Short mmCIF file of C-alpha atoms in Angstrom, two decimals:
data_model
loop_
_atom_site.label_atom_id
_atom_site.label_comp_id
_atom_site.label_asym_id
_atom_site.label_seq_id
_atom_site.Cartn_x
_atom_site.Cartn_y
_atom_site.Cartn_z
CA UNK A 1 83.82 87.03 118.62
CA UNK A 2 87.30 86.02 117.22
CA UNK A 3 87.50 89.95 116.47
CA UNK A 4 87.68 91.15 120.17
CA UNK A 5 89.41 87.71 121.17
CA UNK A 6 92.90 87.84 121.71
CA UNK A 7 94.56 85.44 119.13
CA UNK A 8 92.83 85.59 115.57
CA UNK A 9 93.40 84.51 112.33
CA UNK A 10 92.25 86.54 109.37
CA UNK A 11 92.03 86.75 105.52
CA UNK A 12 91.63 89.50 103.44
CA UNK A 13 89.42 90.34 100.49
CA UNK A 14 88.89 93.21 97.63
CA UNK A 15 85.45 93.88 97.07
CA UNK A 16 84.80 94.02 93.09
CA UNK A 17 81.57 94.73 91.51
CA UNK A 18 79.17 97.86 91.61
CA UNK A 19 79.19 99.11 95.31
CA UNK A 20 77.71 102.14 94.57
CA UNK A 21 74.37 100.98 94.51
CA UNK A 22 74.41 99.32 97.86
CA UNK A 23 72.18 101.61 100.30
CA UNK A 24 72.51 100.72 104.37
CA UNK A 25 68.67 99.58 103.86
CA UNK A 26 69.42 97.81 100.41
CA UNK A 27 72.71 95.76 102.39
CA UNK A 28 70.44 94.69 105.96
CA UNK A 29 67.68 93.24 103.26
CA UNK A 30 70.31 91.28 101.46
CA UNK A 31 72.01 90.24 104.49
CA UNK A 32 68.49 89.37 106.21
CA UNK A 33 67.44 87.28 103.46
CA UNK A 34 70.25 85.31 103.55
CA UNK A 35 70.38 85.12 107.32
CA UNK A 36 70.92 81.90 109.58
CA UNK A 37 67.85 79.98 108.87
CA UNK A 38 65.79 79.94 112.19
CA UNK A 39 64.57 76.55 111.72
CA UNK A 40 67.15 73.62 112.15
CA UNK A 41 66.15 71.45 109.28
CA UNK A 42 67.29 67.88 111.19
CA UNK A 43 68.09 66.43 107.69
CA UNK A 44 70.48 68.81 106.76
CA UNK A 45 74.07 67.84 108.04
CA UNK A 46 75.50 71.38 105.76
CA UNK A 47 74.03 74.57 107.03
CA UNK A 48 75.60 78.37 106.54
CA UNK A 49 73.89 81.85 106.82
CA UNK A 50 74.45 85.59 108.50
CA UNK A 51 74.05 86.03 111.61
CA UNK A 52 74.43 89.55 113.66
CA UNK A 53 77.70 89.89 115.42
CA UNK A 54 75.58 90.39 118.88
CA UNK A 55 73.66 87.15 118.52
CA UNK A 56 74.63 84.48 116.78
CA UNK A 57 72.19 81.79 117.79
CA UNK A 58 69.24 84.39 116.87
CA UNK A 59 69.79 85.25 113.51
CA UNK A 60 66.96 88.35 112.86
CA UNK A 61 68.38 91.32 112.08
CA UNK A 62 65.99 93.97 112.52
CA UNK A 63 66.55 94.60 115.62
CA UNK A 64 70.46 94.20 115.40
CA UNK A 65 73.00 96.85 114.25
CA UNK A 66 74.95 96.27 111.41
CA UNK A 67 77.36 99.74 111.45
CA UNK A 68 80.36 99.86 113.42
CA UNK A 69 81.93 102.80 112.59
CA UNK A 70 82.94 103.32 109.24
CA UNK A 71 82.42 99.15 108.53
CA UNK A 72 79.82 96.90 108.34
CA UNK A 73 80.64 93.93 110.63
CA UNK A 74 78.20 90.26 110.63
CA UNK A 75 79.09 86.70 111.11
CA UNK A 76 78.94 83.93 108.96
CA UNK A 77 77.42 80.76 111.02
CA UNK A 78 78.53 77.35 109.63
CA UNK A 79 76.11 74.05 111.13
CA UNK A 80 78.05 70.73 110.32
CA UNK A 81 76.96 67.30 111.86
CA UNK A 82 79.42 64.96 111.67
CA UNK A 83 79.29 61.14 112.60
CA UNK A 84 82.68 60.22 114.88
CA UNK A 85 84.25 57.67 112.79
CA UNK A 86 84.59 55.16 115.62
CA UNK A 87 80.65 55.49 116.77
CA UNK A 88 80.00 55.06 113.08
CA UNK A 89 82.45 52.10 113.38
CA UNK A 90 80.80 50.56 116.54
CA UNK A 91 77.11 50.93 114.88
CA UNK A 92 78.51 49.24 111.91
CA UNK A 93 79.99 46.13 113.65
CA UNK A 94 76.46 45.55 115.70
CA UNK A 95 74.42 45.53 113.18
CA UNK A 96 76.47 43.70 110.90
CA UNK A 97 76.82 40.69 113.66
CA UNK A 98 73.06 41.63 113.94
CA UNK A 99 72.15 40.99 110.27
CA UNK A 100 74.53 37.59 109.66
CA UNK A 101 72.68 36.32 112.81
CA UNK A 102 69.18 37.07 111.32
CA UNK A 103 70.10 35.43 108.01
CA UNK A 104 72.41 32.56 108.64
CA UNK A 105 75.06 33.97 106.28
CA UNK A 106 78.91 33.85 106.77
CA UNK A 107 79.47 37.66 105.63
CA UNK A 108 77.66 40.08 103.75
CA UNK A 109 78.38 41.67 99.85
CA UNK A 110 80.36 44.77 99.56
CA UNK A 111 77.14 46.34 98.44
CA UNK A 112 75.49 45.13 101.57
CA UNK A 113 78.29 46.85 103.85
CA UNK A 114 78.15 49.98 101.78
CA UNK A 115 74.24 50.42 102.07
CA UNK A 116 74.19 49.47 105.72
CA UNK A 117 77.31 52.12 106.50
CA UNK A 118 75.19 54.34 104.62
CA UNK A 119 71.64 53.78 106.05
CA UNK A 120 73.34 53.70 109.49
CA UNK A 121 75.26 57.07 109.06
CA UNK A 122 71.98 58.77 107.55
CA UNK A 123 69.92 57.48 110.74
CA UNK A 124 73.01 59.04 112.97
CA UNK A 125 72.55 62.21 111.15
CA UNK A 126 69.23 62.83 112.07
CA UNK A 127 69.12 62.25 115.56
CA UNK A 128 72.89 64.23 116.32
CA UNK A 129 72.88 68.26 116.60
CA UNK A 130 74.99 70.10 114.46
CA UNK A 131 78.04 71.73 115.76
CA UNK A 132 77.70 75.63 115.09
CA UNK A 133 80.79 77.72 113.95
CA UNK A 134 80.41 81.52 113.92
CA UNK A 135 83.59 83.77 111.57
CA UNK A 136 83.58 87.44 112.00
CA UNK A 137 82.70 89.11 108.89
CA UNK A 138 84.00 92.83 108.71
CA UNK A 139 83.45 95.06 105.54
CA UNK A 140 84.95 98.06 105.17
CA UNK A 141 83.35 99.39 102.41
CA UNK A 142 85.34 102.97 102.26
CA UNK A 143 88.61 100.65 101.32
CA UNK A 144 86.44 98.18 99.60
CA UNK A 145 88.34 95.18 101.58
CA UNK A 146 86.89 92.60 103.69
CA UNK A 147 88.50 91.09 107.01
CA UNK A 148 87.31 87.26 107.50
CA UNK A 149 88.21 86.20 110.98
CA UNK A 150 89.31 82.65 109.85
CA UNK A 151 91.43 81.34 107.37
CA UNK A 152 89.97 77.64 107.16
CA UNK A 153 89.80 76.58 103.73
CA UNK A 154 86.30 75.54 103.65
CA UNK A 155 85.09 78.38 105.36
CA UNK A 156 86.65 80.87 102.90
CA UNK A 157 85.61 78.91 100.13
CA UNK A 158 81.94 79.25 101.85
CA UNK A 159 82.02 82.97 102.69
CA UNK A 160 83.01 83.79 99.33
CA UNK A 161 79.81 81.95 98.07
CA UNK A 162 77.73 83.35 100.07
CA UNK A 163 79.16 86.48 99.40
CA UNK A 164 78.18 86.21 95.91
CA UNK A 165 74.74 84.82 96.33
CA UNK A 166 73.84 87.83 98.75
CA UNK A 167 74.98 91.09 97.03
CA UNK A 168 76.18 89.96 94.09
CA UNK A 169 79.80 90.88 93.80
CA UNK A 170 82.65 88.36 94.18
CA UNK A 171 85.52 88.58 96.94
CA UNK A 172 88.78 88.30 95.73
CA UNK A 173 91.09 87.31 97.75
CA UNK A 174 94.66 88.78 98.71
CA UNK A 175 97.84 86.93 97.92
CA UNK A 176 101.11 87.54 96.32
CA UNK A 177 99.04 88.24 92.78
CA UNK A 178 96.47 90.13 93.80
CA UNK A 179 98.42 92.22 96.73
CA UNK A 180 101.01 93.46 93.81
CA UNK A 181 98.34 94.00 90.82
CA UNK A 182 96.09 96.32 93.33
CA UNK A 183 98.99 98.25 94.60
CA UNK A 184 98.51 101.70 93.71
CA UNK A 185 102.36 102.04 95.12
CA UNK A 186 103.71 99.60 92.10
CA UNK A 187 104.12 101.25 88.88
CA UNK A 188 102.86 99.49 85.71
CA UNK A 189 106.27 98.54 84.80
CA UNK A 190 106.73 97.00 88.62
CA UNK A 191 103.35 94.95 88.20
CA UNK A 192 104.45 93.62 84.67
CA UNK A 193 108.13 93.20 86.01
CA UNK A 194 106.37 90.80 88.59
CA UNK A 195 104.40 88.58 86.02
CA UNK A 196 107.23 87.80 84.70
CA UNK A 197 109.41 86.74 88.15
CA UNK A 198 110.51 83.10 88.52
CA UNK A 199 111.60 81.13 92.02
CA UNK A 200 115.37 81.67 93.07
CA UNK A 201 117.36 80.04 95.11
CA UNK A 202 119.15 81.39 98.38
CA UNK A 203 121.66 79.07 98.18
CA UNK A 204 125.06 78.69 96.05
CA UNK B 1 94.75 90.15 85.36
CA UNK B 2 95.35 86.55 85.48
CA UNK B 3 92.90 84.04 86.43
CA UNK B 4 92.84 83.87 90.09
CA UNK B 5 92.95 80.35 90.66
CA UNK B 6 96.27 80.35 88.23
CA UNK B 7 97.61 83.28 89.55
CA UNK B 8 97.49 81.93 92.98
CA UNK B 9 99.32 78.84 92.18
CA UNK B 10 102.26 80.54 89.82
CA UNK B 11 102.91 83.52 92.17
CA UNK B 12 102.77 82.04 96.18
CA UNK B 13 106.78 81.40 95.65
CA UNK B 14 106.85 85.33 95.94
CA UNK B 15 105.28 85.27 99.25
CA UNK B 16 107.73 82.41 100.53
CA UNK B 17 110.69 84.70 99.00
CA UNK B 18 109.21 87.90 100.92
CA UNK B 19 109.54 85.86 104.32
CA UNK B 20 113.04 84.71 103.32
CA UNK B 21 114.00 88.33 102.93
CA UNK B 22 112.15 89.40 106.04
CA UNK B 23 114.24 87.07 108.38
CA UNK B 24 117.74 88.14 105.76
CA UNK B 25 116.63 92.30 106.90
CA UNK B 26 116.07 91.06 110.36
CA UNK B 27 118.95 90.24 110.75
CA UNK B 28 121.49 91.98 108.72
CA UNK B 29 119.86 95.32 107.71
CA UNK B 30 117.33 96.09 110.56
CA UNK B 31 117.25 100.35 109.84
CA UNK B 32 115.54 99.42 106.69
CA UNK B 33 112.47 98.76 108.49
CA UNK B 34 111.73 102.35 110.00
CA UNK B 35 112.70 103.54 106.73
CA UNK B 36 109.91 101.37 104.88
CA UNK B 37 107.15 102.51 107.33
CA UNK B 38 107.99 105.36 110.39
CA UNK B 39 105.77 103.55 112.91
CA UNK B 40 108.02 100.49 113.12
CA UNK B 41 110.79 100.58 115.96
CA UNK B 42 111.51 96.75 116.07
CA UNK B 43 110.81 93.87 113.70
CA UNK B 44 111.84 90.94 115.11
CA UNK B 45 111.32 86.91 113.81
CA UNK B 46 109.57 84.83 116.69
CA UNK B 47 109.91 81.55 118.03
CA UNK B 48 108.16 79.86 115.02
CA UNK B 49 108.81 78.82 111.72
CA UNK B 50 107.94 76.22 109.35
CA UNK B 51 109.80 74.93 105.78
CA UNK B 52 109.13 72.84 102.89
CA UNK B 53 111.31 71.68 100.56
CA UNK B 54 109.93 70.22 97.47
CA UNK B 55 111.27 67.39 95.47
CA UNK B 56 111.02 66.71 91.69
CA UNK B 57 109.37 63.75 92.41
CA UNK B 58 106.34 65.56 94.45
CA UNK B 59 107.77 64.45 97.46
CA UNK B 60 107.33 67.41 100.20
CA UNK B 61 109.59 67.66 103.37
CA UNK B 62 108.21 69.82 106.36
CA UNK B 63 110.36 71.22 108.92
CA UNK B 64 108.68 73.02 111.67
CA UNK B 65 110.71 75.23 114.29
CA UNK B 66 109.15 76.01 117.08
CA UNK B 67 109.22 76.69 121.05
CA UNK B 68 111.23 79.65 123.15
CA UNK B 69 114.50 77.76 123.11
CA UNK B 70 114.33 76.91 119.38
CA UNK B 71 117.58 78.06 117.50
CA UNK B 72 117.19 79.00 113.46
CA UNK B 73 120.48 76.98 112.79
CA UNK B 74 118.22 73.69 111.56
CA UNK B 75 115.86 76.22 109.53
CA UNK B 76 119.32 77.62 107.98
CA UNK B 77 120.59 74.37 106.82
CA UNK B 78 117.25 73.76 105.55
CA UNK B 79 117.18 77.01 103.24
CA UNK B 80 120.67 75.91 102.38
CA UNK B 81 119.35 72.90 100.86
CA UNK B 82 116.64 74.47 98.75
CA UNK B 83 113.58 75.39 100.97
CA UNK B 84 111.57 77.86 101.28
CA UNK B 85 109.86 79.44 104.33
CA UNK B 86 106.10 78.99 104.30
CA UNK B 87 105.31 80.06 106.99
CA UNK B 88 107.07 82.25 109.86
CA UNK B 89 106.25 84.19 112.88
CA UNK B 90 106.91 87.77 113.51
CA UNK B 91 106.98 90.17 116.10
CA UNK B 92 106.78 94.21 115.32
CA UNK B 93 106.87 97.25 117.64
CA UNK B 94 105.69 100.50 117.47
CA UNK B 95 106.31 103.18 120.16
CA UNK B 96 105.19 100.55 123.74
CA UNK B 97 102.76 98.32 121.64
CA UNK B 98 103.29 94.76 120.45
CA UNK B 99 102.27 92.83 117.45
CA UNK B 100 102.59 88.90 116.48
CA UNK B 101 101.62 87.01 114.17
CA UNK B 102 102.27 83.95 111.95
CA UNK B 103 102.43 85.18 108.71
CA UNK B 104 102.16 82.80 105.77
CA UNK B 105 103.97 83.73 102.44
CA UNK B 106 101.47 81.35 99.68
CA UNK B 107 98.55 83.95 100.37
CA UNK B 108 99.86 86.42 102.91
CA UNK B 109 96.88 85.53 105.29
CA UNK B 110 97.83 85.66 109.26
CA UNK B 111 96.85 83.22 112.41
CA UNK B 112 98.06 83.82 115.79
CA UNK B 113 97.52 87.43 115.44
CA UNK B 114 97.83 89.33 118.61
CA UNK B 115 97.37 93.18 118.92
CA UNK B 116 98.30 95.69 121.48
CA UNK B 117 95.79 94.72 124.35
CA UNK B 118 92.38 96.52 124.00
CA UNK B 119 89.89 97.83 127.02
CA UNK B 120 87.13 94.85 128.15
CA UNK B 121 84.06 95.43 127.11
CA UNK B 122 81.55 95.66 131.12
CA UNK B 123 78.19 97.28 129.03
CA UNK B 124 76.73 96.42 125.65
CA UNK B 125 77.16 99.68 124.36
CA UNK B 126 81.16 99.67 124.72
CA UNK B 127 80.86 96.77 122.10
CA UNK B 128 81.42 99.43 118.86
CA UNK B 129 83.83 101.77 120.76
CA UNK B 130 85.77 98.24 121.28
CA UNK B 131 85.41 97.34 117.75
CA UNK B 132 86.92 100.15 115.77
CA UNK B 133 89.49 100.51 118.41
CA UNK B 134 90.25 96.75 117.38
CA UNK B 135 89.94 97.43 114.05
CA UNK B 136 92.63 100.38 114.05
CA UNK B 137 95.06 97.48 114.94
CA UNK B 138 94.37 95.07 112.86
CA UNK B 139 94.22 97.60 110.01
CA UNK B 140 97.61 98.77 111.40
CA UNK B 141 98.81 95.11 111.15
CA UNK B 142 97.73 94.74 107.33
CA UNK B 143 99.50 98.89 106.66
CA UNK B 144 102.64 97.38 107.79
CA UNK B 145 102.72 94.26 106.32
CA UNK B 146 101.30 95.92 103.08
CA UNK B 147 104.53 98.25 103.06
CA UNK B 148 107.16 95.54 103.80
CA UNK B 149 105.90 93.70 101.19
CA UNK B 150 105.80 96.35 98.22
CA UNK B 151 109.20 97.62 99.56
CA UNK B 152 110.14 93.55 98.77
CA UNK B 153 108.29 93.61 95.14
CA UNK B 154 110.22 97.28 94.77
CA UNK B 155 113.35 95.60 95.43
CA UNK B 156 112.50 91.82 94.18
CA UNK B 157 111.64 93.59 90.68
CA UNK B 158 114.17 95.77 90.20
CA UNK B 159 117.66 96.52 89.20
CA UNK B 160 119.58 95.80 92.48
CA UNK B 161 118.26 92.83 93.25
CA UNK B 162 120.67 90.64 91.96
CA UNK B 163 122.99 92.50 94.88
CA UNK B 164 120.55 91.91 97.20
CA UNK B 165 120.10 88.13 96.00
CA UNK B 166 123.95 87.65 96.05
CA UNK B 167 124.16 89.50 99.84
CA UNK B 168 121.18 86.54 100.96
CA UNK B 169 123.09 83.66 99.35
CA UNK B 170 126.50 84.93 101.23
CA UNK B 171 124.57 85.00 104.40
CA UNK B 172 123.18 81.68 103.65
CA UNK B 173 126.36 80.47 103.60
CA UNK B 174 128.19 82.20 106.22
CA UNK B 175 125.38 80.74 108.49
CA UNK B 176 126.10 77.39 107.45
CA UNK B 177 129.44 77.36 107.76
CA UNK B 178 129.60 79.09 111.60
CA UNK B 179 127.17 76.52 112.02
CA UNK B 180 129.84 73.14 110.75
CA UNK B 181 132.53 75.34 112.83
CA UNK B 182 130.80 75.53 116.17
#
């Protein structure tokens, strides 16, 4: 719960597209079917979904709220399996010395390594858990902005997809740009004054 | 409205010019803070900050400042040989409560951020009440933020900034110079 926790990291998003049509019931439908699969496939190394911010490891939402206050608040899970590069290393080396002994050969192709790296990393896959990462989600639709408790690169890039797939609307995220050009305290003079800025220097 | 993707790119210098000006106001015109939002009764830089200075050549140097005994006079020198700050800790009061975060100027997003403490949560159903009580302070966070950084665009866009550009690159150098002189 990297909301409640005590040191978080955050990035911010406007919420563009049609809102309007977005009922409580309409939202926990879209949100449920694209929940947290509850099924692990063990082939899968990439998995991402909702989950509800009470439970992450049971993704169902019926039972689950949703509202918190004014704002909708959910988690996006991330599964990733990843092979440690120096088990992947050690399985490589054994059944390299493995195969040479088997055929009588000095060394094997570049091809050969590749396919065996790959066959070897493929059998790892399947047989080590994913490692699950939950980001707080929190929408407040009144301001149209959304809070995501993380500001990994890949997991932006993965909420914002996700995003899209389940309602819809894109996420656009704040920066310099955006934070000037949605200002309602800039004047349309300020905002075209800024398109036009150029670095300075703070030094003679 | 730009494409994002481009607009990101061209315009993150303006968020590495709005820290720049945040440490200048920091320390040389501190009032201006209460003035740009009523709530804030310190704004202080914290014990972290990290530079880049890019070369034509792509070549990027990093310098990081960071730990309780860490002096700004390296970070100064820095800024005095074309960097930029990219990133930069802060520390804001309002009334008894705290705020810090690392703030970072390409896309304005925070890490490290710690609000005023909030109640524990002992039942289940003190989870919302703890929630939008965490929420107010976040929100609070972005609010300030928000305003420091129109006032910057406010000022960075119009017709006194080339006094307040001048006023930085004095301070620059005055900081430098105390700094060959010590």
């Amino acid at each position: 719960m990297a909301l409640l926790s005590s040191s978080t990291a955050l990035t911010r998003y406007r919420v563009e597209g049609n809102k309007e049509t977005l009922s409580l019931e309409t939202i926990r439908e879209k949100i449920n079917n694209n929940r947290f699969p509850e099924i692990e496939d063990p082939a899968s190394f990439f998995t991402s979904g909702w989950t509800p911010f009470e439970s992450h490891y049971l993704s169902d939402f019926s039972e689950k709220t949703i509202v918190f206050g004014n704002n909708f608040l959910f988690c996006l899970r991330i599964d990733k399996k990843t092979v440690p590069s120096r088990i992947l290393k050690k399985m490589v080396a054994i059944e390299t010395q493995k195969r040479l002994k088997e055929s009588g050969k000095e060394f094997l192709s570049k091809n050969e390594k590749k396919a065996l790296k790959e066959d070897i990393e493929a059998s790892l896959l399947l047989r080590i858990p994913a490692t699950p990462n939950i980001y707080d989600f929190l929408w407040n639709m009144e301001a149209e902005e959304v809070y995501f408790f993380s500001s990994q690169k890949a997991a932006c890039e993965e909420v914002e997809t996700l995003f899209l797939k389940t309602f819809g609307i894109h996420l656009i995220r704040i920066f310099p740009y955006t934070a000037a050009m949605f200002s309602n305290e800039l004047s349309d003079m300020e905002k075209d004054r800024f398109t036009t800025l150029s670095p300075v220097r703070f030094s003679e | 409205m730009l494409d994002i993707a481009v607009a990101y790119n061209r315009y993150s210098f303006v968020g590495q010019e709005f820290l720049t000006w945040l440490w200048f106001i920091s320390e040389n015109q501190d009032d201006i803070f209460q003035k740009i939002h009523e709530e804030i009764s310190d704004l202080r830089l914290g014990n972290r900050m990290v530079l880049q200075n890019r070369y034509g050549d792509d070549r990027i140097e990093t310098l990081t400042i960071k730990g309780d005994t860490a002096g700004l006079e390296e970070a100064m020198v820095a800024l005095q040989k074309g960097a930029v700050v990219t990133e930069m800790q802060i520390i804001f009061t309002s009334g008894e409560h705290e705020w810090s975060l690392a703030l970072k100027g390409e896309h304005l997003g925070f890490s490290g951020l710690k609000t005023p403490q909030t109640a524990s949560i002992k039942e289940i159903e003190e989870t919302e009440g703890a929630v939008i009580e965490k929420f107010f302070l976040i929100n609070k966070t972005y609010e300030i933020i928000d305003k420091l950084f129109i006032y910057f665009i406010k000022t960075r866009t119009g017709e006194t900034w080339n006094n307040t550009l001048q006023l930085m690159k004095e301070w620059v150098k005055k900081s430098t110079t105390d700094k060959k002189n010590a």
